[in-house]
Structure formats: C-alpha cells, structure tokens
Short mmCIF file of C-alpha atoms in Angstrom, two decimals:
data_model
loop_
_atom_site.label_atom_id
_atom_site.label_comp_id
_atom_site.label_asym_id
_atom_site.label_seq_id
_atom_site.Cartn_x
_atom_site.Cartn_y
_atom_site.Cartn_z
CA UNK Y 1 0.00 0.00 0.00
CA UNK Y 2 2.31 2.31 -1.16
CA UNK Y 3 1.57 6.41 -0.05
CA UNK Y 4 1.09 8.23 -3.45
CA UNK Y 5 1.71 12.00 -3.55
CA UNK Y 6 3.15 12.24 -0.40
CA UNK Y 7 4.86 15.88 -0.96
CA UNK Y 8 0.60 16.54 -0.77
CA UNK Y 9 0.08 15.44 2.35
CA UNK Y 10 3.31 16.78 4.56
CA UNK Y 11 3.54 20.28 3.97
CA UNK Y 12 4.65 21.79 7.56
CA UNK Y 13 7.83 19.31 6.77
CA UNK Y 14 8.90 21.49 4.09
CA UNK Y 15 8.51 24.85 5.95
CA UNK Y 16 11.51 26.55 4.77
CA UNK Y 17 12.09 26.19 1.32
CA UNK Y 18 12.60 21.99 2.32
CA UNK Y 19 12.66 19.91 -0.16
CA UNK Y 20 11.43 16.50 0.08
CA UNK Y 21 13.67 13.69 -0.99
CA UNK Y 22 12.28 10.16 -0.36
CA UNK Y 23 10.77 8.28 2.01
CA UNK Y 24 10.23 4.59 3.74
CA UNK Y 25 7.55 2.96 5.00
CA UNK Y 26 6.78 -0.85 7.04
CA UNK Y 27 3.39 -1.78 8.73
CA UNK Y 28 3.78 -0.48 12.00
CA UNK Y 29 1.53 -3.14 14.24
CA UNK Y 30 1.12 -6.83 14.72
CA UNK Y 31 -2.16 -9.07 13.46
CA UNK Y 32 -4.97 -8.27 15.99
CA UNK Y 33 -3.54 -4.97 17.29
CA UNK Y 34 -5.78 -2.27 15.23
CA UNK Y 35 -8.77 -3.27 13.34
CA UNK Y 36 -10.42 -0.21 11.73
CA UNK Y 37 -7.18 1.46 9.52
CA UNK Y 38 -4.08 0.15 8.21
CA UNK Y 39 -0.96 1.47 10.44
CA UNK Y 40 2.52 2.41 8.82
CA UNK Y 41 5.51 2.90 10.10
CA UNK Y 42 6.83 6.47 7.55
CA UNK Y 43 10.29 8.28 7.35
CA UNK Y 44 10.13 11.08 5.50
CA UNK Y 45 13.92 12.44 4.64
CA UNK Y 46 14.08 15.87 3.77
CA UNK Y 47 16.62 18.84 3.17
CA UNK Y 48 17.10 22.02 3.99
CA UNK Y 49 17.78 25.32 1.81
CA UNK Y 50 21.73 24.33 2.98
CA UNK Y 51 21.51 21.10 1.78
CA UNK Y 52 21.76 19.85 5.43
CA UNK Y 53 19.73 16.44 5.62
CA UNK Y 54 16.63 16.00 8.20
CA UNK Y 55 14.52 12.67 8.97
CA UNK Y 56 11.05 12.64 10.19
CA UNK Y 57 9.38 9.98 11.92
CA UNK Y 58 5.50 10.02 11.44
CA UNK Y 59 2.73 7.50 11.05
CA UNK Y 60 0.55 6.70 8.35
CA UNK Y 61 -3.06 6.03 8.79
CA UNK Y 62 -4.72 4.27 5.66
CA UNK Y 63 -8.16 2.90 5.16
CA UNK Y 64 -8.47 -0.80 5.60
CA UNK Y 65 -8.04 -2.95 2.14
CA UNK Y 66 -11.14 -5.29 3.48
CA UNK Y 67 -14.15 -4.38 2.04
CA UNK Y 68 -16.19 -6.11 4.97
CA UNK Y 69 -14.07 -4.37 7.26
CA UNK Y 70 -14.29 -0.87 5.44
CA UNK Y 71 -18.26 -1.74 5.60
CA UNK Y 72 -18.42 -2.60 9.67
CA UNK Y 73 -16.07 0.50 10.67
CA UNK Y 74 -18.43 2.55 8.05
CA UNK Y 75 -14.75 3.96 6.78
CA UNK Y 76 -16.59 6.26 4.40
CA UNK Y 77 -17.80 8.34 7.73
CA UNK Y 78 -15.23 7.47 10.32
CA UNK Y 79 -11.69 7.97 8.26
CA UNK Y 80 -13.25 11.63 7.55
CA UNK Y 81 -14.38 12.26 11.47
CA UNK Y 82 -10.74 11.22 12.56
CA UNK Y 83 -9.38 13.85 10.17
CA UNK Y 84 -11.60 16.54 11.42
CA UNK Y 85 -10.86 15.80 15.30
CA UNK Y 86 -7.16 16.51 13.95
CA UNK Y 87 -7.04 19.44 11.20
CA UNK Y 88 -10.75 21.50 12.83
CA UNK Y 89 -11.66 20.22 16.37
CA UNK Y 90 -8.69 19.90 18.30
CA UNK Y 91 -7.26 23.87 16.79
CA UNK Y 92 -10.79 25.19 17.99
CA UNK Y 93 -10.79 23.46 21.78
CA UNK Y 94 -6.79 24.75 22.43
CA UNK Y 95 -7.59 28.25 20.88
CA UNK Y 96 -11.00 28.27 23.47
CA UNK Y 97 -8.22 27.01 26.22
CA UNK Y 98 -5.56 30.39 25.27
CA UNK Y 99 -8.09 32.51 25.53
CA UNK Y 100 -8.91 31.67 28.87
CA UNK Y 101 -5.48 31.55 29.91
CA UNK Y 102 -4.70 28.08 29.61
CA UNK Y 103 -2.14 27.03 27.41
CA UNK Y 104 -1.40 23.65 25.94
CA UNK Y 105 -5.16 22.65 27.93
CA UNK Y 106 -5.11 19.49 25.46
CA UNK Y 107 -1.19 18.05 25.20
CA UNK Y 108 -3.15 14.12 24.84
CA UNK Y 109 -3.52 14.96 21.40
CA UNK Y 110 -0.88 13.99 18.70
CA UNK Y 111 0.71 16.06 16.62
CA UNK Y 112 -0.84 16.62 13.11
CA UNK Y 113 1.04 16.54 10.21
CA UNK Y 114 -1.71 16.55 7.36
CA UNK Y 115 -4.37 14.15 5.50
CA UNK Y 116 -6.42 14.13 2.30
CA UNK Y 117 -9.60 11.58 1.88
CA UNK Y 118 -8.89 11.02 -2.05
CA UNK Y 119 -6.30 11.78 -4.20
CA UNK Y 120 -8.92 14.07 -6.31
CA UNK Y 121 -9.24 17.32 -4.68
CA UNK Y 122 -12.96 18.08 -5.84
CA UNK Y 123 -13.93 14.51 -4.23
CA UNK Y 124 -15.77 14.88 -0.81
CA UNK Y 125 -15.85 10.63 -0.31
CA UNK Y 126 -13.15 8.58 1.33
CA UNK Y 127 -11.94 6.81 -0.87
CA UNK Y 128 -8.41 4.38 -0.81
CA UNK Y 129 -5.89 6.68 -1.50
CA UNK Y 130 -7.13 8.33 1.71
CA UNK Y 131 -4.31 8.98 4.07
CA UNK Y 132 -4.06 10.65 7.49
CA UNK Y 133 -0.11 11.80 8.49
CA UNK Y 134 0.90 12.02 12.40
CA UNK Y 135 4.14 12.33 14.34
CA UNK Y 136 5.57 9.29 15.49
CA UNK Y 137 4.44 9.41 19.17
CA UNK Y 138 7.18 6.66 19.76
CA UNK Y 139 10.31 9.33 19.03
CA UNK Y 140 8.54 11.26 22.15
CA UNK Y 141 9.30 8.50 24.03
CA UNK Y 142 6.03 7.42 24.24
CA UNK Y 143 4.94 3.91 24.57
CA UNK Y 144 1.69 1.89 24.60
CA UNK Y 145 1.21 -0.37 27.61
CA UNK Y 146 0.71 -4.39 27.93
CA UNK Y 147 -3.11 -4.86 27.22
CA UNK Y 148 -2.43 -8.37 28.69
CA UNK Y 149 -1.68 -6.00 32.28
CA UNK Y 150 -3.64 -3.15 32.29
CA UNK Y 151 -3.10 0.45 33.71
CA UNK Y 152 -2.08 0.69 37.27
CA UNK Y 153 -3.49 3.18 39.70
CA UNK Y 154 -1.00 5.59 39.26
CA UNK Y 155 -1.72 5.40 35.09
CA UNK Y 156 -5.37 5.40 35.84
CA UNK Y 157 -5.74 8.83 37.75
CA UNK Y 158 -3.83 10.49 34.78
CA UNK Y 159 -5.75 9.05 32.14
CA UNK Y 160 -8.95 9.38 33.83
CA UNK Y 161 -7.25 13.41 34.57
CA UNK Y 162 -7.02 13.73 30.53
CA UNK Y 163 -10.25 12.39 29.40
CA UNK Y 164 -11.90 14.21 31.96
CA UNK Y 165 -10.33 17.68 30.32
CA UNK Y 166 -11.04 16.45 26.99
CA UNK Y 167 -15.26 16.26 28.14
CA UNK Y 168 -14.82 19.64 29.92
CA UNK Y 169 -13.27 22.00 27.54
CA UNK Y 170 -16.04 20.68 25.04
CA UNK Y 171 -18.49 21.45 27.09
CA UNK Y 172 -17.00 25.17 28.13
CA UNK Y 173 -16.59 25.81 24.49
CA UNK Y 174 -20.30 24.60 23.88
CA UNK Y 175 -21.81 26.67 27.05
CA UNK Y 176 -20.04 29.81 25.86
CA UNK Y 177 -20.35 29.78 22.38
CA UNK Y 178 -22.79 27.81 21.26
CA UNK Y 179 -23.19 29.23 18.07
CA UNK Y 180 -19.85 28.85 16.93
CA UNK Y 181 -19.93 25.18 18.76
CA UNK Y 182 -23.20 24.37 16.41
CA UNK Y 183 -21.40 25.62 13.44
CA UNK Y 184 -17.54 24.69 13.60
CA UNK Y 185 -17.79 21.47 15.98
CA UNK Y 186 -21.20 20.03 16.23
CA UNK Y 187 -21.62 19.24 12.43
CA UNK Y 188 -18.35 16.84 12.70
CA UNK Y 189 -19.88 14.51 15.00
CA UNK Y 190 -22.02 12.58 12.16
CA UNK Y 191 -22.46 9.38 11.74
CA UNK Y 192 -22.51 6.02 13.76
CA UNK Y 193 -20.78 2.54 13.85
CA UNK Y 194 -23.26 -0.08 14.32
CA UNK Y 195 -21.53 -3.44 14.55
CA UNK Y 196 -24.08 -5.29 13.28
CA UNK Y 197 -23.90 -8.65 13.76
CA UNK Y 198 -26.10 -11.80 12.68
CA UNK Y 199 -27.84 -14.14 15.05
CA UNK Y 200 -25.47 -16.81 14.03
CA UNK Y 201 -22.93 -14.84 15.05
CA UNK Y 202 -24.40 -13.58 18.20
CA UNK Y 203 -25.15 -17.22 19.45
CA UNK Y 204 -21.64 -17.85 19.01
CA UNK Y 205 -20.39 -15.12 21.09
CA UNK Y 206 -23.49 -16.06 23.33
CA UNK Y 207 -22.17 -20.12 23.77
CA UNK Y 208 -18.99 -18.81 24.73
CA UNK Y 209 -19.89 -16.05 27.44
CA UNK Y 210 -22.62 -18.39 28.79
CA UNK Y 211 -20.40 -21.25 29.45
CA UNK Y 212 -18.15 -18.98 31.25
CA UNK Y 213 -20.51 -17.45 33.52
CA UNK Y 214 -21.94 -20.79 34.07
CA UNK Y 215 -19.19 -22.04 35.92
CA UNK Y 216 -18.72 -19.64 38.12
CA UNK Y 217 -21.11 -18.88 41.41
CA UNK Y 218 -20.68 -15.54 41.30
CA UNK Y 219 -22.21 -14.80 38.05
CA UNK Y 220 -24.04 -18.02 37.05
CA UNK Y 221 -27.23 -16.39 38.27
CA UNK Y 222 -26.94 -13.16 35.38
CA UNK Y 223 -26.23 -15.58 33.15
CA UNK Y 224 -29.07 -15.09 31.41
CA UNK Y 225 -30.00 -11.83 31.91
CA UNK Y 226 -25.90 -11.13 30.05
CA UNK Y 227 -27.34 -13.35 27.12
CA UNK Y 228 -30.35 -11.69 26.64
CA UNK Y 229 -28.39 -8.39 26.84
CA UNK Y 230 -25.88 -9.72 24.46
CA UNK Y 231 -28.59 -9.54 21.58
CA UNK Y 232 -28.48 -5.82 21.71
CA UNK Y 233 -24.95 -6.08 19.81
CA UNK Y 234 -25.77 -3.99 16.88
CA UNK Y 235 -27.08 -1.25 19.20
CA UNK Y 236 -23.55 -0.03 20.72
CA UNK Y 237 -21.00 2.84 19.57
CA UNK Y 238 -24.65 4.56 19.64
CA UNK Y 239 -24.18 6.80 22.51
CA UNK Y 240 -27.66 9.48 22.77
CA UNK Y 241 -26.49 12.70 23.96
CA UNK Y 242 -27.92 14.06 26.89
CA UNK Y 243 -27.31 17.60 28.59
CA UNK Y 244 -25.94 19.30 29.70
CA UNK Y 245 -23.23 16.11 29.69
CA UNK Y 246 -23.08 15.50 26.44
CA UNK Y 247 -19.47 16.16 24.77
CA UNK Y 248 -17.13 14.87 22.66
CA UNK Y 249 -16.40 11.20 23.42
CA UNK Y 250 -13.68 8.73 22.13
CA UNK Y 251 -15.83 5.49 22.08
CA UNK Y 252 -12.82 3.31 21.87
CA UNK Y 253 -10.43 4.04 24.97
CA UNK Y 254 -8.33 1.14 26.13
CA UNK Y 255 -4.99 0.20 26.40
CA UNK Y 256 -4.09 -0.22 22.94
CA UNK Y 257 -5.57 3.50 21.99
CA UNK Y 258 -3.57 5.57 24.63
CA UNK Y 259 0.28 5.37 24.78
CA UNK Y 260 2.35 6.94 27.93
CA UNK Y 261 5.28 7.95 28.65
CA UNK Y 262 7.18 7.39 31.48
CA UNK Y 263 10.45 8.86 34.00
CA UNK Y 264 11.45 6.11 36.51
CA UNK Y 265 8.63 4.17 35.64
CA UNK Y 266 5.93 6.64 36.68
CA UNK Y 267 3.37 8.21 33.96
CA UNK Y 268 4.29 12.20 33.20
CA UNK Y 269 1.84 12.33 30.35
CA UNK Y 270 -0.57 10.36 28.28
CA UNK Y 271 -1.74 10.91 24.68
CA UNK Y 272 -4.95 10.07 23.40
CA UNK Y 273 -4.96 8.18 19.47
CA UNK Y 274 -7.46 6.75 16.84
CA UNK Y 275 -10.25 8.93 17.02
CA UNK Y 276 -12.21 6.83 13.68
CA UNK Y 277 -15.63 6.29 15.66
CA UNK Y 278 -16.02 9.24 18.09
CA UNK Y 279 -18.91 11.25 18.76
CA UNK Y 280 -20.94 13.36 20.55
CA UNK Y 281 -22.27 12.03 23.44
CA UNK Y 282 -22.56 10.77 26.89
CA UNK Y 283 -19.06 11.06 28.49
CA UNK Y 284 -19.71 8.21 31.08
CA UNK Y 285 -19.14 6.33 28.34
CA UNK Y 286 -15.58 6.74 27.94
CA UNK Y 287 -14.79 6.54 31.69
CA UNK Y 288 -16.65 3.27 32.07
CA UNK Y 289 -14.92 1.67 28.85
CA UNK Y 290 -11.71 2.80 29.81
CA UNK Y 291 -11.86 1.76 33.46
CA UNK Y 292 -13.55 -1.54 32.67
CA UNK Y 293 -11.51 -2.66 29.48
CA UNK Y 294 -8.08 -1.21 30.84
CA UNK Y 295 -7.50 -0.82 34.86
CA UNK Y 296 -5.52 -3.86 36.57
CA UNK Y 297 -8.28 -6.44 36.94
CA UNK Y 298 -7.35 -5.99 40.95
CA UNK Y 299 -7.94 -2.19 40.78
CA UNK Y 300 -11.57 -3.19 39.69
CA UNK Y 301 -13.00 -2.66 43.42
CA UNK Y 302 -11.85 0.83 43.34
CA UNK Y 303 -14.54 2.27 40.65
CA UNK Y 304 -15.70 4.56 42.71
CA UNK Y 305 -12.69 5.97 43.72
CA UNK Y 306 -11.43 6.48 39.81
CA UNK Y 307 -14.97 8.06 38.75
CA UNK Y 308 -14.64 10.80 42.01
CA UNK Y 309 -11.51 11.39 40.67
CA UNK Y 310 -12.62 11.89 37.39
CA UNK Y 311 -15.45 13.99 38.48
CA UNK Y 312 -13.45 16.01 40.70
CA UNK Y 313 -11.19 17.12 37.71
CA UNK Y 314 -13.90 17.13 34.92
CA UNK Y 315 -15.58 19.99 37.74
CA UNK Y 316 -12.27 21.86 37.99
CA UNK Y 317 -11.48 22.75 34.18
CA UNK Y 318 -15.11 23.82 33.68
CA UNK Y 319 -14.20 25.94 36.59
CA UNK Y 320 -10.69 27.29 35.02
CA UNK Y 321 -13.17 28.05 32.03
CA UNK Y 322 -15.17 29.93 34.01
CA UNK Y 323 -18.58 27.88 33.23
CA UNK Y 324 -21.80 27.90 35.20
CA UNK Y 325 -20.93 24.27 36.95
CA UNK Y 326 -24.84 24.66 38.69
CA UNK Y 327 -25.88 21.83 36.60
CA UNK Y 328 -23.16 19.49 36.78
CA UNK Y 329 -23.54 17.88 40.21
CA UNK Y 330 -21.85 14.43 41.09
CA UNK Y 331 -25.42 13.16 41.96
CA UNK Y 332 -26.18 14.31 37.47
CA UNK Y 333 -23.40 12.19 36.76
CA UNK Y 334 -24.39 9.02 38.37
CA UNK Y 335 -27.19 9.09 36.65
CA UNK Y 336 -25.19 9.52 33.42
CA UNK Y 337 -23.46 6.50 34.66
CA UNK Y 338 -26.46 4.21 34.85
CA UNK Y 339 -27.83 5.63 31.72
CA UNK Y 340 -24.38 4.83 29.87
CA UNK Y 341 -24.36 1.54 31.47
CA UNK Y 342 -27.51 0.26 30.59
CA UNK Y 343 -28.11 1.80 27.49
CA UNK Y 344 -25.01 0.35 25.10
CA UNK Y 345 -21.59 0.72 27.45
CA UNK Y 346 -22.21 -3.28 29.28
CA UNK Y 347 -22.93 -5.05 25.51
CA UNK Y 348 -19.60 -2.78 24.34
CA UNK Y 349 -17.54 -3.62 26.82
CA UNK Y 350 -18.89 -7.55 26.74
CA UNK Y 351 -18.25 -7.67 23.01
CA UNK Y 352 -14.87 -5.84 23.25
CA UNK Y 353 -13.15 -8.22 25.86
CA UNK Y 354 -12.81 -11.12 23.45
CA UNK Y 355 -11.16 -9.16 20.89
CA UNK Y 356 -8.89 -6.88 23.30
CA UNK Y 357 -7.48 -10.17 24.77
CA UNK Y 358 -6.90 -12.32 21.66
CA UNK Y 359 -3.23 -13.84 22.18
CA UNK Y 360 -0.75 -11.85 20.29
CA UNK Y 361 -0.48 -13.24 17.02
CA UNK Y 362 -3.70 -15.38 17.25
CA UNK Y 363 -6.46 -12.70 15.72
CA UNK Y 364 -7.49 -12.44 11.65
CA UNK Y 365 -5.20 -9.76 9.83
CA UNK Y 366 -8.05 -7.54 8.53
CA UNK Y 367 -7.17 -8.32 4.91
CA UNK Y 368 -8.77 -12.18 5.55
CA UNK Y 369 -11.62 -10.91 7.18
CA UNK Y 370 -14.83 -11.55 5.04
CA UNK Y 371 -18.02 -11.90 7.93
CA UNK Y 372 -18.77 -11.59 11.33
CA UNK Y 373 -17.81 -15.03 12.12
CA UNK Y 374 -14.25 -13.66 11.36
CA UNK Y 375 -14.84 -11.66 14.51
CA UNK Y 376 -15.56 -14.65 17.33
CA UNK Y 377 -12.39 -15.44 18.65
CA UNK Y 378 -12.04 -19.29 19.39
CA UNK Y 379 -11.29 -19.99 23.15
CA UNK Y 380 -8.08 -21.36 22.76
CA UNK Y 381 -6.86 -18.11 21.30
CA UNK Y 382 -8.10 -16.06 23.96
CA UNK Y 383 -5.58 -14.63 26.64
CA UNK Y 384 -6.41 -15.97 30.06
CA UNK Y 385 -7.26 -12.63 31.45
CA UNK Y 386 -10.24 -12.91 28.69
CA UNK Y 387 -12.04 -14.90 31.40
CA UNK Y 388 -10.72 -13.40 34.52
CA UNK Y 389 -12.09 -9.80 33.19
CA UNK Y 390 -15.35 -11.02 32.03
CA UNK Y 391 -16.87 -12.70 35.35
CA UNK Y 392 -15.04 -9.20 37.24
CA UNK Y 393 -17.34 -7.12 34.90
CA UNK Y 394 -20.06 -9.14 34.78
CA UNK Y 395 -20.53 -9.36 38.58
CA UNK Y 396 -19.69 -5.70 39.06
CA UNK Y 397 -22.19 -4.75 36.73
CA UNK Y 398 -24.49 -7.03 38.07
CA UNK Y 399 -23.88 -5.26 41.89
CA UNK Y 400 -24.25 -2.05 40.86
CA UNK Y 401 -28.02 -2.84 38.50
CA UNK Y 402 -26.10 -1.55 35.43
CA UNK Y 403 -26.98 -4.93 33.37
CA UNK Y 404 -29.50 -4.08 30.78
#
C-alpha cells in the first residue's frame, strides 16, 4: 500500500524552502492490534535550503483494504471524522483554552502533520488513496502499555485526569459559544458505527460467554439476563447525547488506543490516538470503557474511587473556564453513569473483551476478514485474562443494576 503523492500530504515538513527527498515505510503493528485502519511505520527524509539532511518519523493512517471491514467500521464516515478531530476540532478546543489563559489545555492529542480523503481534490468521499499523516508518538518516548496488564493506579488517575479535560473543555466551548460550537464542531460529529452482527454470530459469542458465567457462582445467576443483553450487539458505539453532559467522546479508549510515557517508571503524560468512531455524546461512556476494558483487573473494586476522581477534575477545568458548573452535580453524573451503562456501554464492553485479549499473534489480519464469524475469537486463542475480566465485569455490573 504504497503512499502516493506524499509531498501533498506533509507540507509543515517542508517549511523553509525543504525539499522533500524520499521516504520509507513498514506496517507499524502486529495481526490483531488495530482493526479499523491500516498502520505504517513512515520516514520522511528531507533537506534544507543548505543542503543539510533532516529525517522525520510520522505514522501513516490508511483505510483498511477489506471491504467487509471498510463496511463494519463505516470507513466512508469514520476515516473523515478522525481527520476533522485533527485538522478543525482539536485547533478550535486549544484556541477556546488560550483565551482563557490556559495554554497547551489538550497536550493528549498527537501532533498533526496533514491528510487528504482522495487523491482528487474536488472529491468529498473517502476513498483508498485516503491517508491521514501524524508524528511518530514513539520518538517522544512514548509507549503503549501491555493490554495483557492493564493500567495501574498511578496510570489510571492520569488518564482518567485527561479524558476528563477532553469532556470539559467541550463542554466550556459549547456553554459559551454555542453558536460557533453548532457551526464549527457540532456538524463533525455525524455518523454512527453499528456493529451489526447476525444471530449466528451472536449465538456464538453467546455459547462462549454463557459457558463462562456458568461455571462460576458468582455470576451463574446473570447468566441469562448477560445473554439476553448480548442480543443488543448492533445497538452499541450509539451513545444518545444528553445535557448538559453530552461532549465529545472517544468510544474506543483502552490500552491499545492511549500510549504513555514514562520517567522512573511513573506516567508524566498520556496521549490520546485513533479517534475513527467518536462522537458526541454521553461522556460516562468513555470513563466506564476505559476503566472496565483497561484498569488492573485488581484495581476493579476501586470504581468509585477512579470516577470521584474523574469527576473532581472534569468539575475543575469547567471551573478554570469559568462555566456555570450549577448543573453538573456528582449526583447528574451518576445518573449519566447508569444511563451509559444500561443503554449500550455493558454489551460494548462484553463484546470488546474477546477481541482486546486475543493472544498476540492469534487474531485475523483484517485483509482475511470476510463476515462476522471472522470476529468470534475461538477460546483457545483467547488470553487468560479474557475470562478473569469477564466474570469481574459481569458481577460488578451485576452489583451495581447496570446490566440491561
């Protein structure tokens, strides 16, 4: 999948009177790692007006060559809404941030480089020569975390820190100008991904879960209620906005979409990555997701102690922004909690385990994928912590009433 044009697509490299010279690329990830894009590894060697040499490390987001995948992810929509949270959305929110004093409010965000969705600048359709051009986050020293793990607490607070500034400023921006947040934001957030599944492969996904919770007498008494919930699979990445909450949300945060860096093994600073199926929505969302899919199974008991955090934060920045915070009590956003919960968040999270923990090496590459069936991961492919995270969720979920 070689990058046509690619002098088109990196123009603050050759600031300067650079000229470009060549470049390489390699697929960045392994089989089972990213689903929704194809991932490369780019250098991009330029040269100065001194003919002194320079080497850029970026990464090169392309649209998947599966046409069943391109059809699940709805690439048409979502390649588009990823370029827009880069080159329109994330400019507005930091601009809204200096004027209130706060510089570099969002530093989660990666560093744009540029992007086209065809190769025909008239076109306004994703098509396959689209491209999307990022720095390298790895060159920053960043790094992204053992899904087989998890976060630890330490990780958790900042990422739950972040995201919680990521729902605020939207919100500021939208409370203060919410003309300009109807006009310039608000029209970006189009479009769903339904993962649509058949009732073939539901059932399949349904014999495996059930036989799980079966076993154990913790959760063997939900089983059902899980299975019946487990039908509402096409109904997630549907998130209803509801305000004054609703904001921009990810939709997709776990390990695998955040990378951190680290000094002497503690987390300065987090950044935030593939942004194909966010929206505008209910931010409990994202801070169930991540918590659920991502903390240290052992953390698990200490929910309530990440979402205050959260909270706590979320409350400040609307604060710094000098917002009206009258409506946003914690009591509000429990109730955005169940509503998240129990309206798509427990089948996401359900369907998302199986795939999050497939053994390194084990999952479909996305160019053999041709059905859902591609998507049910057999059990002896399945990392152990599959298992251990699903009957933790399940009976959590179950405690708390949050199981549709």
């Amino acid at each position: 999948m070689e990058i046509q044009n690619i002098k088109d697509l990196i123009g603050p490299l050759l600031k300067g009177n650079k000229k470009y010279l060549s470049h390489e690329q390699e697929k960045l990830l392994q089989v089972g790692e990213n689903y929704g894009s194809v991932i490369l590894k780019l250098v991009v060697y330029c040269e100065d007006e001194n003919g002194k040499k320079e080497e850029h490390h970026c990464i090169a987001k392309l649209v998947p060559p599966s046409s069943y995948i391109q059809k699940i992810f709805k690439t048409k929509i979502t390649f588009k809404k990823e370029i827009r949270i880069y080159d329109t959305i994330i400019p507005l929110l930091r601009s809204f941030g200096e004027e209130h004093g706060l510089k570099n409010l969002l530093p989660f965000f990666g560093k744009y480089i540029g992007s086209r969705i065809s190769l025909n600048p008239k076109s306004v359709d994703v098509d396959n020569d689209a491209a999307l051009i990022l720095r390298n986050l790895s060159y920053d020293g960043y790094v992204v975390c053992d899904r087989f793990i998890g976060f630890n607490k330490e990780t958790m607070e900042l990422l739950l820190k972040d995201l919680a500034t990521m729902h605020a400023t939207t919100i500021g921006y939208k409370l203060q100008k919410p003309e300009e947040f109807n006009q310039k934001i608000l029209p970006h957030f189009f479009g769903t991904m339904d993962w649509d599944y058949n009732d073939i492969t539901i059932e399949k996904y349904q014999d495996q879960y059930g036989a799980v919770l079966e076993k154990d007498p913790n959760c063997s008494h939900l089983r059902q209620k899980v299975l019946h919930s487990m039908n509402k699979a096409g109904c997630y990445y549907g998130s209803k906005p509801r305000e004054p909450f609703a904001t921009m949300i990810h939709q997709d945060l776990w390990v695998n979409n955040m990378m951190l860096k680290f000094i002497d093994g503690k987390p300065i600073s987090s950044k935030f990555i593939d942004f194909q199926i966010m929206a505008y929505g209910n931010p409990a969302c994202d801070v169930l997701f991540l918590i659920y899919t991502s903390a240290q199974i052992d953390l698990l008991h200490l929910v309530d102690d990440f979402v205050k955090i959260y909270f706590d934060h979320f409350i400040t920045i609307l604060k710094n922004l000098h917002c009206d915070i009258s409506n946003f009590t914690f009591e509000a956003f429990q109730n955005e909690m169940y509503t998240a919960a129990t309206d798509f968040t427990f089948v996401h999270i359900l369907y998302m385990l199986a795939i999050t923990n497939t053994l390194t090496g084990k999952a479909k590459d996305i160019t053999e994928m041709t059905g859902h069936e591609d998507c049910v991961v057999p059990n002896e492919n399945l990392h152990e912590l599959f298992y251990r995270r699903l009957l933790v969720v399940v009976k959590e979920f179950g405690r708390k009433g949050w199981i549709p």
